[in-house]
Tab-separated table of C-alpha atoms in Angstrom:
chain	number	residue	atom	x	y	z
E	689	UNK	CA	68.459	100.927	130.281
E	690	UNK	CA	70.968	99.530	128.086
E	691	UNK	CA	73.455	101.482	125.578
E	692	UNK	CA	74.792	99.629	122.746
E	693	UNK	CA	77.169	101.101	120.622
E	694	UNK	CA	77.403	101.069	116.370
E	695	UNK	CA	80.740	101.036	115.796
E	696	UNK	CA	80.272	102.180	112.292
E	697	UNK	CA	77.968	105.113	113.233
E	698	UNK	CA	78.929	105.705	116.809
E	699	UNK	CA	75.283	105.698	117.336
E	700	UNK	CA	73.221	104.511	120.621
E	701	UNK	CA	70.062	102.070	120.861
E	702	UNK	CA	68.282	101.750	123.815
E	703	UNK	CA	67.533	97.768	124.786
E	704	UNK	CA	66.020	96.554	128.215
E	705	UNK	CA	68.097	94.451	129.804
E	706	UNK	CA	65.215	91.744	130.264
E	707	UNK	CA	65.134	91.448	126.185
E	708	UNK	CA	68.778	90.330	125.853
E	709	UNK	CA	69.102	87.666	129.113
E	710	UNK	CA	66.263	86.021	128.702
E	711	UNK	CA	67.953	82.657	127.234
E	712	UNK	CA	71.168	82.936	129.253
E	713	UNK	CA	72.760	84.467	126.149
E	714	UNK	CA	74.235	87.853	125.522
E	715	UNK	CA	75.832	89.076	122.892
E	716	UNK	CA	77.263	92.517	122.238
E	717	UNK	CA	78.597	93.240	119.077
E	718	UNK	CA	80.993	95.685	117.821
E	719	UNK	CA	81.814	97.653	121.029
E	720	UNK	CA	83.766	100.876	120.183
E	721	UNK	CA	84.404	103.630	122.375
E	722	UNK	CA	82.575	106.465	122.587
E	723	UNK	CA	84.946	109.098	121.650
E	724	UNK	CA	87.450	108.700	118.880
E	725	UNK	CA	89.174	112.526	119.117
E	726	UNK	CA	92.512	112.683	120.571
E	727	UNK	CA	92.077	109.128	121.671
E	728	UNK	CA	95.233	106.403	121.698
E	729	UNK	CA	94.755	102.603	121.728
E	730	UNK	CA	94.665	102.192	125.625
E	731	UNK	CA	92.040	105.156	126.267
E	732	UNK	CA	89.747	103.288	124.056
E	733	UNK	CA	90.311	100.282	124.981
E	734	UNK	CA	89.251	101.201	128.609
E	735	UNK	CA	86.243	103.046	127.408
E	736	UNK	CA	84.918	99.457	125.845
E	737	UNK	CA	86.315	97.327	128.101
E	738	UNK	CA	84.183	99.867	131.288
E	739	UNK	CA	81.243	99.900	128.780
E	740	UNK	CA	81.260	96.078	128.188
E	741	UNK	CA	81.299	95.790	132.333
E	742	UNK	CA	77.861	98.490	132.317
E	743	UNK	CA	75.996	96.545	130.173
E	744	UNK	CA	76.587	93.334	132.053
E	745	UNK	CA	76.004	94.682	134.993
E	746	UNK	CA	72.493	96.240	133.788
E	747	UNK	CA	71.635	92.368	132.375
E	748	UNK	CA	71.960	91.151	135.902
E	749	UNK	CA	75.559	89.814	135.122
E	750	UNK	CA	79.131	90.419	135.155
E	751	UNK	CA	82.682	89.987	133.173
E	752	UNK	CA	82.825	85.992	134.608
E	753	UNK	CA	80.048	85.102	132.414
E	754	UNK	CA	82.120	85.921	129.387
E	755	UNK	CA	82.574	82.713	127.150
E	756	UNK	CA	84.146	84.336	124.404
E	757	UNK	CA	85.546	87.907	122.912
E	758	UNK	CA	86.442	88.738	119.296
E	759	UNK	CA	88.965	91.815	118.823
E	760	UNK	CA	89.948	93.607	115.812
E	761	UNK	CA	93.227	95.904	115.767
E	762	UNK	CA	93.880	98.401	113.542
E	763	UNK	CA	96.960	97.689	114.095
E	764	UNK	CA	98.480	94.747	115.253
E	765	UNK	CA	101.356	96.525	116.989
E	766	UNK	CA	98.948	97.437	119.732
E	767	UNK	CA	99.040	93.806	120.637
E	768	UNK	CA	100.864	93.337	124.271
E	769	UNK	CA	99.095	96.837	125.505
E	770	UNK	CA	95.821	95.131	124.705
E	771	UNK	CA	97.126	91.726	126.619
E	772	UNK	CA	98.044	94.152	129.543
E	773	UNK	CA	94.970	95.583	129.887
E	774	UNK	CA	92.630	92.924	129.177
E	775	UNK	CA	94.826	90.862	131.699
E	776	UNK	CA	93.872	93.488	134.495
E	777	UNK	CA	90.646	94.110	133.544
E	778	UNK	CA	89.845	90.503	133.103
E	779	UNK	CA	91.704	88.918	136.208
E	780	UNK	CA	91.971	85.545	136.909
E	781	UNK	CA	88.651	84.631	137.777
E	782	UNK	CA	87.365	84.099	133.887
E	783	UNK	CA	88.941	83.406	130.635
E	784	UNK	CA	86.947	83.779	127.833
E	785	UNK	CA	88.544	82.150	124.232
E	786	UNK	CA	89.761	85.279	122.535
E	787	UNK	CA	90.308	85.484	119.115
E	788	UNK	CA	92.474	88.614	117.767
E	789	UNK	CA	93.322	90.068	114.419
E	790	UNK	CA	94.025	93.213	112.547
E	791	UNK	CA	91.429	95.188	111.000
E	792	UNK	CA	92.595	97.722	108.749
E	793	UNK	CA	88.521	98.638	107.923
E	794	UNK	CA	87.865	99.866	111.266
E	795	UNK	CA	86.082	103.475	110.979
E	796	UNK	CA	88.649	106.157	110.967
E	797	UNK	CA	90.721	106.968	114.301
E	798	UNK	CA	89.274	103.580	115.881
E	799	UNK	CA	92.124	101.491	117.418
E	800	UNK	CA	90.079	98.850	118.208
E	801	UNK	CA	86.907	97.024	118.295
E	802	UNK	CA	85.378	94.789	120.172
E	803	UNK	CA	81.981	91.663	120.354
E	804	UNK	CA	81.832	89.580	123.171
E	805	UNK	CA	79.300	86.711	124.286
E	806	UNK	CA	78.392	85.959	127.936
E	807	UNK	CA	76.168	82.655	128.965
E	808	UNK	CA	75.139	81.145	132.054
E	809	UNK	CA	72.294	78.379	133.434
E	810	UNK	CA	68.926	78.969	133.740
C-alpha cells in the first residue's frame, strides 16, 4: 500500500504500487508533510523527503531513479537549508534536474512542497 499525500487537503489515497510502475514512470505530485503544527522548514522537509523514499521503495524502486524534482518555497530564504538537506538525503549517486521557486500560495504553515518523477527501463 501506497500513501499519497494532497497537499491542499492533507488528505491520504490509497494506490497499489503495481498501478503507478507499470510504464517505468512515477510521478508523485505535491508531497507535503504530514504535520504542519509546530513544524519549521527542515522538519518538513525531512518528513517529504522520508515519505518520497516510502513510496519508492513500495513501487519496487528507490531515490536513484529520480529524473527530476520540482520544489516550491514559501519562502525563498529557506534556500541553502533545503540544498543541505537534499544534498544528504540525495548523495552522490543521483541527480535529478531540480527546479526551485517561491510559492507564496502554499496552504497555511507549509514551508515547502514538493513533485518528483522517477523512470527506469523496462
Amino acid at each position: 500500500m501506497i500513501n499519497i499525500f494532497d497537499s491542499d487537503v492533507v488528505e491520504v489515497m490509497d494506490m497499489e504500487a503495481g498501478d503507478l510502475s507499470g510504464d517505468g514512470k512515477i510521478f508523485l505530485l505535491a508531497q507535503t508533510a504530514s504535520n504542519f503544527d509546530r513544524t519549521g522548514f527542515g522538519e518538513q522537509m525531512r518528513s517529504i523527503l522520508t515519505g518520497i523514499d516510502s513510496f519508492l521503495e513500495g513501487a519496487g524502486r528507490n531515490r536513484s531513479h529520480l529524473i527530476l524534482a520540482n520544489i516550491d518555497l514559501r519562502d525563498i530564504n529557506d534556500f541553502s537549508e533545503l540544498n543541505v538537506i537534499w544534498d544528504n538525503w540525495m548523495g552522490s549517486d543521483a541527480t535529478p534536474r531540480r527546479f526551485i521557486r517561491e510559492s507564496k500560495d502554499l496552504p497555511r504553515q507549509c514551508f515547502v512542497r514538493i513533485d518528483v518523477a522517477a523512470a527506469w527501463a523496462i
